[in-house]
Amino acid sequence: MKISYNWIKQFIKIDWTPEQTSELLTDLGLEVEGLDLYQSVKGGLEGVVVGEVLTCVQHSNADKLKVTTVNIGQDQPVQIVCGAPNVAAGQKVPVATIGTTLYTEDGEAWTIKKGKIRGEESHGMICAEDELGLGKSHDGILVLPENTVVGTPCADLFDVENDQVFEIGLTPNRADAMSHFGTARDLKAGLQQKGINVELITPSVSAYHVDSRTLKIDVDVLNKELAPRYCGVTISGIKVEASPEWLQNRLKAIGLSPINNVVDITNYVLHDLGQPLHAFDASKITGNKVEVKTLPTGTKFTTLDGVERELHEDDLMICNAEKPMCIAGVFGGIDSGVTEHTTNIFLESAYFNPVSVRKTAKRHGLNTDASFRFERGIDPKITEYALKRAALLIQEIAGGEITSDIADIYPNKIEDFQVRLSFEKVTKLIGQEIPTETIKSILTSLDIKINSVTETGLGLTIPAFRNDVTREADVIEEILRVYGYNNIETSSKLNASISNASRFEDYKLQNVIGNQLAAQGWFEIMANSLTSANYLKLTDHLKTEHNVEMLNPLSQDLGVMRQTLLFSGLEALSHNINRRQTNLKFFEFGKTYHDYNGTREEYKHLSLLVTGFKTEESWSNAPQAKTNFFYLKGIIASVLERLGITRYQESATTNDVFSEGLQLSIGRDTLVNFGVLKSKIAKHFDITQDVFYADFNWDTIIEVAKRNKIKFTAIPKYPEVRRDFALLLDENVTFDSLQAIAKKTEKQLLKNVNLFDVYQGKNLPQGKKSYAVSFTFMDDRQTLTDKVVDKIMNKLQNNFEKQLGAELR
């Protein structure tokens, strides 16, 4: 937000430097991010003085040039070569002296230097008005009045305005400061706290009066919820033309381009008081009636920028008796605005519902100065005052008469807030006791009314324009920012307590697993919790009715909260694959969000996505091995094992995003679903290579991990013994069933069962496969003998033969 220092001085008399004022504004919470110089004439005519042409003779070597001597108020006159056809002796003219910087129309700088033109020395330049930035004429030099004093700086003669413009990084809650008046109000409070008492000057509207009642336009507000207050008045007999210099300079200083006097005045009052206004050409208000209402979805409306838009049924519109004229609080229509032919206007000043304006502006992709203020909440009590202020300015600048009473439709007045402030709470939150009188002084300077005073606190009325101050804590924040954060003493000692945090805290386990996955070559991603509702069409596992929908979505692609981490992860895969990164291992900790019959629930998940080759191309690992189901299963097992979860059941997954997959569970608690992602889902994201996906129920995993009791044992003293079997089995026999039989057969000495080779094909009977399995034994008390191990292996062989129909190869 841009704030003009000269403009502020209309409200508050201050002689501080701009730098001092910047520091105070920043201390008050209106952070000044930059300070820029504005000059109504670029360069400020510095170095340009009034000169008198003493002599003027024809140049000996150029027909179109003349050699002049000019008195510029120095000891000796200077010689200047001039090409203007109207230059003559006796004239008073503006002279750019040596070293003066002038600017072209495009803003390009050039410096006047001593030089020779066709053999004659020239010590300056006699200027035309376009060369000085005072106009566009280049017919000849600018001739000044005869009584102009030689040597006078032209900056004084042409009343060049120099201004300092603050660039303020306004926070969204400070709607009260979105104007020069609001900023001046804060400055007054800050100055008062420093012992400088100044008056806040409010522009007077006492001269406002109705001249006649010859142009009455009826106003009918049909949707009073979206337009709680609406004011309007007619002004007749105006002349639309360029604004005076002072008004143009005010707008140019804050980056606005002047349009015409009427439009400029509405923009001026908006930045002056913070109240948006709109002027309609009264001749275009069919039926002499203004209706404030919504229109059916799909209604066509062309805005000032020439774009035809389709309205939504919730868009509030300002209409005449036949058609819409303006999107309320956002943007005007192309057919109802003020033009150079306008003589009568209807001037609107209103308070529109902030949420309604924000939704409409977002829906149509519009962001205007008016919507910026309406969205954040303006002062509903200055609606009529701002209208009178603008009407008086229009009369002063554009002429005309007030030709109707003010229509002020305000059925349900917006009340001020009532807050009780405790002195004890002030001291507790700030950490330092502030004198009661200082607190009262600060609140009064902020226009907060003190209704009652007791030993323990204050009863306060917060003005409606401070819609962000509704609680006791908000009032204390106001006191603190005006009192000054820098004035709060720093404690000489620091009190701290050590908390006893469980090692099963979510963030600790996340760090453990995150570090493990990163060490295994995985990369963590963080995706948006907002996603597209259309993704649910890819699966029947998730239901549309369980979506948590956004009331005001930024776009349709970000319209709902995600029910799964899968689709945002696939977006990340697709983004990288499209940039030739095809070997990817991603993991993400995140939440999913669900609406179950009006009950909102969220769950924590860990997702894994892997595709491409296991390792990058290298001479040492050629040929490269692709990632597969079993690679992902090994990663999952390592994650669970790191958390102490080693016993769980496997079953086929029921999640339809997998073409094949498993579910790992403990009792009724599902730990993880994983498998091969369906190719049609991957192709929806333009992914043609195989993708393997795992979805951990992180909340469940944390609870299961907490139940595990960790036992510590000494490092074994005795060696392990390994024996192998090559077993011929039916192809439907799983390693899991073989492992279960082995562990049931020998519970004490059998430490590990490992499948290290699988073979199917030539030289094997139909429907058979070969498993090469290793068994590792160890006794913690003694060295195992062959006799003991052979006995166990015989038992294993018998059980495999009886229960699985296995044969030794």
GROMACS .gro file of C-alpha atoms in nm, residues 57-396:
model
  340
   57VAL     CA    1   2.166   3.668  -3.388
   58GLN     CA    2   2.165   3.421  -3.676
   59HIS     CA    3   2.418   3.137  -3.655
   60SER     CA    4   2.685   3.184  -3.921
   61ASN     CA    5   2.695   2.815  -4.018
   62ALA     CA    6   2.331   2.705  -3.974
   63ASP     CA    7   2.011   2.854  -4.111
   64LYS     CA    8   1.790   2.712  -3.833
   65LEU     CA    9   2.011   2.798  -3.538
   66LYS     CA   10   2.058   3.124  -3.349
   67VAL     CA   11   2.327   3.237  -3.113
   68THR     CA   12   2.198   3.408  -2.799
   69THR     CA   13   2.345   3.565  -2.490
   70VAL     CA   14   2.134   3.505  -2.181
   71ASN     CA   15   2.140   3.663  -1.837
   72ILE     CA   16   2.075   3.389  -1.581
   73GLY     CA   17   2.144   3.599  -1.272
   74GLN     CA   18   2.518   3.533  -1.258
   75ASP     CA   19   2.808   3.780  -1.292
   76GLN     CA   20   2.836   3.724  -1.665
   77PRO     CA   21   2.573   3.628  -1.924
   78VAL     CA   22   2.617   3.293  -2.100
   79GLN     CA   23   2.613   3.211  -2.470
   80ILE     CA   24   2.356   2.951  -2.577
   81VAL     CA   25   2.290   2.816  -2.925
   82CYS     CA   26   1.915   2.771  -2.975
   83GLY     CA   27   1.717   2.615  -3.260
   84ALA     CA   28   1.369   2.737  -3.156
   85PRO     CA   29   1.200   2.951  -3.422
   86ASN     CA   30   1.038   3.181  -3.162
   87VAL     CA   31   1.346   3.279  -2.963
   88ALA     CA   32   1.404   3.658  -2.953
   89ALA     CA   33   1.586   3.923  -2.755
   90GLY     CA   34   1.403   4.056  -2.450
   91GLN     CA   35   1.227   3.728  -2.368
   92LYS     CA   36   1.220   3.569  -2.021
   93VAL     CA   37   1.288   3.197  -2.073
   94PRO     CA   38   1.365   2.880  -1.872
   95VAL     CA   39   1.734   2.789  -1.900
   96ALA     CA   40   1.880   2.447  -1.813
   97THR     CA   41   2.230   2.524  -1.685
   98ILE     CA   42   2.543   2.311  -1.726
   99GLY     CA   43   2.506   1.983  -1.525
  100THR     CA   44   2.125   1.989  -1.522
  101THR     CA   45   1.955   1.651  -1.581
  102LEU     CA   46   1.643   1.649  -1.799
  103TYR     CA   47   1.419   1.356  -1.884
  104THR     CA   48   1.257   1.238  -2.206
  105GLU     CA   49   0.889   1.144  -2.219
  106ASP     CA   50   0.992   0.782  -2.170
  107GLY     CA   51   1.185   0.872  -1.854
  108GLU     CA   52   1.533   0.847  -2.006
  109ALA     CA   53   1.778   1.089  -1.839
  110TRP     CA   54   2.022   1.314  -2.024
  111THR     CA   55   2.259   1.581  -1.888
  112ILE     CA   56   2.327   1.933  -2.020
  113LYS     CA   57   2.696   1.971  -2.101
  114LYS     CA   58   2.917   2.250  -2.233
  115GLY     CA   59   2.971   2.202  -2.604
  116LYS     CA   60   3.012   2.343  -2.953
  117ILE     CA   61   2.733   2.348  -3.209
  118ARG     CA   62   2.850   2.420  -3.564
  119GLY     CA   63   3.156   2.601  -3.425
  120GLU     CA   64   2.976   2.815  -3.167
  121GLU     CA   65   3.005   2.744  -2.792
  122SER     CA   66   2.684   2.672  -2.602
  123HIS     CA   67   2.667   2.692  -2.221
  124GLY     CA   68   2.321   2.561  -2.148
  125MET     CA   69   1.983   2.511  -2.310
  126ILE     CA   70   1.675   2.730  -2.352
  127CYS     CA   71   1.389   2.484  -2.303
  128ALA     CA   72   1.048   2.410  -2.448
  129GLU     CA   73   0.773   2.295  -2.212
  130ASP     CA   74   0.795   1.927  -2.318
  131GLU     CA   75   1.170   1.925  -2.249
  132LEU     CA   76   1.098   2.034  -1.892
  133GLY     CA   77   0.810   1.790  -1.845
  134LEU     CA   78   0.559   2.074  -1.811
  135GLY     CA   79   0.351   1.982  -2.116
  136LYS     CA   80   0.366   1.824  -2.459
  137SER     CA   81   0.421   2.131  -2.678
  138HIS     CA   82   0.743   2.147  -2.881
  139ASP     CA   83   0.649   2.431  -3.118
  140GLY     CA   84   0.912   2.652  -2.960
  141ILE     CA   85   1.076   2.759  -2.638
  142LEU     CA   86   0.858   2.839  -2.337
  143VAL     CA   87   0.828   3.217  -2.302
  144LEU     CA   88   0.770   3.335  -1.943
  145PRO     CA   89   0.585   3.649  -1.829
  146GLU     CA   90   0.785   3.973  -1.858
  147ASN     CA   91   0.774   4.042  -1.483
  148THR     CA   92   0.946   3.711  -1.399
  149VAL     CA   93   1.261   3.772  -1.196
  150VAL     CA   94   1.587   3.661  -1.361
  151GLY     CA   95   1.770   3.385  -1.171
  152THR     CA   96   1.454   3.251  -1.002
  153PRO     CA   97   1.458   2.868  -0.980
  154CYS     CA   98   1.186   2.737  -1.210
  155ALA     CA   99   1.089   2.484  -0.942
  156ASP     CA  100   0.951   2.777  -0.742
  157LEU     CA  101   0.793   2.937  -1.044
  158PHE     CA  102   0.598   2.630  -1.154
  159ASP     CA  103   0.521   2.505  -0.804
  160VAL     CA  104   0.680   2.161  -0.853
  161GLU     CA  105   0.550   1.921  -0.592
  162ASN     CA  106   0.802   1.699  -0.416
  163ASP     CA  107   0.661   1.419  -0.207
  164GLN     CA  108   0.782   1.115  -0.017
  165VAL     CA  109   0.578   0.797  -0.065
  166PHE     CA  110   0.580   0.519   0.195
  167GLU     CA  111   0.543   0.161   0.070
  168ILE     CA  112   0.367  -0.009   0.360
  169GLY     CA  113   0.344  -0.387   0.391
  170LEU     CA  114  -0.007  -0.390   0.533
  171THR     CA  115  -0.115  -0.704   0.717
  172PRO     CA  116  -0.465  -0.835   0.628
  173ASN     CA  117  -0.611  -0.757   0.972
  174ARG     CA  118  -0.537  -0.384   0.951
  175ALA     CA  119  -0.834  -0.281   0.739
  176ASP     CA  120  -0.857   0.039   0.945
  177ALA     CA  121  -0.524   0.161   0.805
  178MET     CA  122  -0.609   0.117   0.436
  179SER     CA  123  -0.632   0.494   0.384
  180HIS     CA  124  -0.439   0.812   0.451
  181PHE     CA  125  -0.685   0.903   0.725
  182GLY     CA  126  -0.640   0.565   0.896
  183THR     CA  127  -0.261   0.588   0.875
  184ALA     CA  128  -0.272   0.942   1.015
  185ARG     CA  129  -0.487   0.816   1.304
  186ASP     CA  130  -0.218   0.563   1.395
  187LEU     CA  131   0.052   0.828   1.363
  188LYS     CA  132  -0.138   1.052   1.602
  189ALA     CA  133  -0.151   0.772   1.861
  190GLY     CA  134   0.222   0.703   1.819
  191LEU     CA  135   0.316   1.070   1.848
  192GLN     CA  136   0.102   1.111   2.157
  193GLN     CA  137   0.282   0.821   2.321
  194LYS     CA  138   0.607   1.011   2.258
  195GLY     CA  139   0.465   1.320   2.426
  196ILE     CA  140   0.378   1.507   2.105
  197ASN     CA  141   0.014   1.610   2.110
  198VAL     CA  142  -0.130   1.672   1.764
  199GLU     CA  143  -0.483   1.710   1.636
  200LEU     CA  144  -0.634   1.472   1.382
  201ILE     CA  145  -0.800   1.698   1.125
  202THR     CA  146  -1.121   1.556   0.979
  203PRO     CA  147  -1.236   1.710   0.648
  204SER     CA  148  -1.553   1.913   0.705
  205VAL     CA  149  -1.876   1.839   0.515
  206SER     CA  150  -2.079   2.113   0.686
  207ALA     CA  151  -2.117   2.292   0.352
  208TYR     CA  152  -2.313   2.001   0.208
  209HIS     CA  153  -2.674   2.087   0.118
  210VAL     CA  154  -2.936   1.983  -0.133
  211ASP     CA  155  -2.972   2.245  -0.409
  212SER     CA  156  -3.288   2.099  -0.561
  213ARG     CA  157  -3.481   1.774  -0.591
  214THR     CA  158  -3.512   1.756  -0.967
  215LEU     CA  159  -3.343   1.420  -1.027
  216LYS     CA  160  -3.467   1.151  -0.792
  217ILE     CA  161  -3.343   0.797  -0.840
  218ASP     CA  162  -3.516   0.534  -0.631
  219VAL     CA  163  -3.297   0.277  -0.453
  220ASP     CA  164  -3.422  -0.071  -0.365
  221VAL     CA  165  -3.188  -0.308  -0.180
  222LEU     CA  166  -3.331  -0.655  -0.235
  223ASN     CA  167  -3.048  -0.841  -0.061
  224LYS     CA  168  -2.983  -0.661   0.266
  225GLU     CA  169  -2.756  -0.938   0.395
  226LEU     CA  170  -2.502  -0.879   0.117
  227ALA     CA  171  -2.551  -0.500   0.123
  228PRO     CA  172  -2.608  -0.400   0.489
  229ARG     CA  173  -2.580  -0.028   0.404
  230TYR     CA  174  -2.630   0.152   0.074
  231CYS     CA  175  -2.623   0.529   0.011
  232GLY     CA  176  -2.668   0.728  -0.307
  233VAL     CA  177  -2.726   1.081  -0.431
  234THR     CA  178  -2.762   1.255  -0.769
  235ILE     CA  179  -2.551   1.546  -0.891
  236SER     CA  180  -2.661   1.733  -1.205
  237GLY     CA  181  -2.499   1.977  -1.442
  238ILE     CA  182  -2.140   1.863  -1.401
  239LYS     CA  183  -1.864   1.904  -1.658
  240VAL     CA  184  -1.639   1.604  -1.704
  241GLU     CA  185  -1.283   1.708  -1.789
  242ALA     CA  186  -0.925   1.668  -1.669
  243SER     CA  187  -0.865   1.704  -1.296
  244PRO     CA  188  -0.674   1.998  -1.149
  245GLU     CA  189  -0.299   1.957  -1.095
  246TRP     CA  190  -0.321   1.906  -0.719
  247LEU     CA  191  -0.561   1.613  -0.758
  248GLN     CA  192  -0.360   1.456  -1.037
  249ASN     CA  193  -0.044   1.485  -0.827
  250ARG     CA  194  -0.209   1.316  -0.530
  251LEU     CA  195  -0.310   1.017  -0.743
  252LYS     CA  196   0.014   0.997  -0.940
  253ALA     CA  197   0.216   0.995  -0.617
  254ILE     CA  198   0.054   0.665  -0.511
  255GLY     CA  199   0.076   0.512  -0.857
  256LEU     CA  200  -0.270   0.587  -0.999
  257SER     CA  201  -0.330   0.734  -1.345
  258PRO     CA  202  -0.577   1.024  -1.357
  259ILE     CA  203  -0.883   0.959  -1.578
  260ASN     CA  204  -1.126   1.247  -1.539
  261ASN     CA  205  -1.234   1.473  -1.257
  262VAL     CA  206  -1.532   1.262  -1.142
  263VAL     CA  207  -1.354   0.926  -1.147
  264ASP     CA  208  -1.045   1.084  -0.995
  265ILE     CA  209  -1.250   1.221  -0.704
  266THR     CA  210  -1.397   0.876  -0.628
  267ASN     CA  211  -1.043   0.732  -0.629
  268TYR     CA  212  -0.921   1.020  -0.416
  269VAL     CA  213  -1.187   0.966  -0.148
  270LEU     CA  214  -1.118   0.591  -0.152
  271HIS     CA  215  -0.751   0.647  -0.065
  272ASP     CA  216  -0.834   0.949   0.150
  273LEU     CA  217  -1.092   0.792   0.384
  274GLY     CA  218  -1.088   0.424   0.286
  275GLN     CA  219  -1.446   0.428   0.150
  276PRO     CA  220  -1.488   0.297  -0.207
  277LEU     CA  221  -1.732   0.497  -0.423
  278HIS     CA  222  -1.877   0.452  -0.768
  279ALA     CA  223  -2.025   0.710  -1.007
  280PHE     CA  224  -2.292   0.605  -1.259
  281ASP     CA  225  -2.403   0.812  -1.557
  282ALA     CA  226  -2.757   0.896  -1.446
  283SER     CA  227  -2.885   0.901  -1.806
  284LYS     CA  228  -2.800   0.529  -1.831
  285ILE     CA  229  -3.000   0.430  -1.523
  286THR     CA  230  -3.312   0.302  -1.697
  287GLY     CA  231  -3.634   0.375  -1.513
  288ASN     CA  232  -3.454   0.606  -1.269
  289LYS     CA  233  -3.422   0.311  -1.035
  290VAL     CA  234  -3.128   0.133  -0.874
  291GLU     CA  235  -3.179  -0.223  -0.756
  292VAL     CA  236  -2.920  -0.404  -0.545
  293LYS     CA  237  -2.972  -0.776  -0.598
  294THR     CA  238  -2.834  -1.105  -0.726
  295LEU     CA  239  -2.906  -1.243  -1.073
  296PRO     CA  240  -2.943  -1.599  -1.208
  297THR     CA  241  -2.632  -1.802  -1.279
  298GLY     CA  242  -2.515  -1.761  -1.637
  299THR     CA  243  -2.632  -1.402  -1.679
  300LYS     CA  244  -2.394  -1.223  -1.917
  301PHE     CA  245  -2.228  -0.900  -1.804
  302THR     CA  246  -1.951  -0.697  -1.967
  303THR     CA  247  -1.719  -0.516  -1.727
  304LEU     CA  248  -1.517  -0.198  -1.779
  305ASP     CA  249  -1.222  -0.394  -1.919
  306GLY     CA  250  -1.439  -0.513  -2.209
  307VAL     CA  251  -1.454  -0.875  -2.087
  308GLU     CA  252  -1.790  -1.052  -2.099
  309ARG     CA  253  -1.839  -1.251  -1.781
  310GLU     CA  254  -2.093  -1.508  -1.669
  311LEU     CA  255  -2.240  -1.418  -1.332
  312HIS     CA  256  -2.292  -1.655  -1.043
  313GLU     CA  257  -2.617  -1.660  -0.850
  314ASP     CA  258  -2.432  -1.530  -0.541
  315ASP     CA  259  -2.274  -1.228  -0.717
  316LEU     CA  260  -2.430  -0.907  -0.584
  317MET     CA  261  -2.508  -0.665  -0.867
  318ILE     CA  262  -2.607  -0.300  -0.893
  319CYS     CA  263  -2.883  -0.293  -1.155
  320ASN     CA  264  -3.117  -0.045  -1.319
  321ALA     CA  265  -3.476  -0.133  -1.400
  322GLU     CA  266  -3.368  -0.352  -1.695
  323LYS     CA  267  -3.011  -0.481  -1.664
  324PRO     CA  268  -2.701  -0.495  -1.440
  325MET     CA  269  -2.466  -0.197  -1.428
  326CYS     CA  270  -2.192  -0.297  -1.183
  327ILE     CA  271  -2.053  -0.593  -0.986
  328ALA     CA  272  -2.108  -0.460  -0.635
  329GLY     CA  273  -1.784  -0.367  -0.461
  330VAL     CA  274  -1.568  -0.517  -0.735
  331PHE     CA  275  -1.589  -0.371  -1.086
  332GLY     CA  276  -1.808  -0.141  -1.291
  333GLY     CA  277  -1.986  -0.217  -1.617
  334ILE     CA  278  -1.882  -0.088  -1.958
  335ASP     CA  279  -2.219   0.075  -2.034
  336SER     CA  280  -2.290   0.274  -1.718
  337GLY     CA  281  -1.968   0.456  -1.637
  338VAL     CA  282  -1.890   0.826  -1.655
  339THR     CA  283  -1.769   0.961  -1.992
  340GLU     CA  284  -1.683   1.306  -2.128
  341HIS     CA  285  -2.048   1.340  -2.236
  342THR     CA  286  -2.187   1.278  -1.886
  343THR     CA  287  -2.370   1.571  -1.725
  344ASN     CA  288  -2.568   1.401  -1.447
  345ILE     CA  289  -2.440   1.128  -1.214
  346PHE     CA  290  -2.566   0.897  -0.943
  347LEU     CA  291  -2.296   0.868  -0.677
  348GLU     CA  292  -2.289   0.545  -0.475
  349SER     CA  293  -2.135   0.482  -0.132
  350ALA     CA  294  -2.200   0.146   0.034
  351TYR     CA  295  -2.092  -0.118   0.282
  352PHE     CA  296  -2.096  -0.463   0.122
  353ASN     CA  297  -2.055  -0.800   0.293
  354PRO     CA  298  -1.678  -0.876   0.298
  355VAL     CA  299  -1.718  -1.250   0.238
  356SER     CA  300  -1.953  -1.193  -0.058
  357VAL     CA  301  -1.714  -0.946  -0.222
  358ARG     CA  302  -1.415  -1.175  -0.167
  359LYS     CA  303  -1.590  -1.474  -0.325
  360THR     CA  304  -1.711  -1.272  -0.622
  361ALA     CA  305  -1.367  -1.119  -0.682
  362LYS     CA  306  -1.201  -1.462  -0.668
  363ARG     CA  307  -1.465  -1.616  -0.890
  364HIS     CA  308  -1.405  -1.363  -1.168
  365GLY     CA  309  -1.030  -1.322  -1.112
  366LEU     CA  310  -1.066  -0.952  -1.032
  367ASN     CA  311  -0.860  -0.758  -0.780
  368THR     CA  312  -0.941  -0.388  -0.754
  369ASP     CA  313  -0.870  -0.118  -0.497
  370ALA     CA  314  -1.238  -0.129  -0.402
  371SER     CA  315  -1.257  -0.508  -0.359
  372PHE     CA  316  -0.928  -0.503  -0.165
  373ARG     CA  317  -1.094  -0.283   0.098
  374PHE     CA  318  -1.442  -0.435   0.096
  375GLU     CA  319  -1.294  -0.784   0.141
  376ARG     CA  320  -1.116  -0.681   0.459
  377GLY     CA  321  -1.402  -0.478   0.603
  378ILE     CA  322  -1.440  -0.100   0.585
  379ASP     CA  323  -1.595   0.138   0.838
  380PRO     CA  324  -1.976   0.114   0.802
  381LYS     CA  325  -2.022   0.443   0.987
  382ILE     CA  326  -1.851   0.670   0.731
  383THR     CA  327  -2.061   0.561   0.433
  384GLU     CA  328  -2.275   0.876   0.426
  385TYR     CA  329  -1.989   1.103   0.538
  386ALA     CA  330  -1.765   0.987   0.252
  387LEU     CA  331  -2.053   1.039   0.007
  388LYS     CA  332  -2.092   1.402   0.119
  389ARG     CA  333  -1.716   1.454   0.104
  390ALA     CA  334  -1.705   1.331  -0.257
  391ALA     CA  335  -2.015   1.528  -0.356
  392LEU     CA  336  -1.862   1.854  -0.229
  393LEU     CA  337  -1.538   1.785  -0.417
  394ILE     CA  338  -1.731   1.714  -0.736
  395GLN     CA  339  -1.920   2.041  -0.699
  396GLU     CA  340  -1.595   2.226  -0.636
   0.00000   0.00000   0.00000
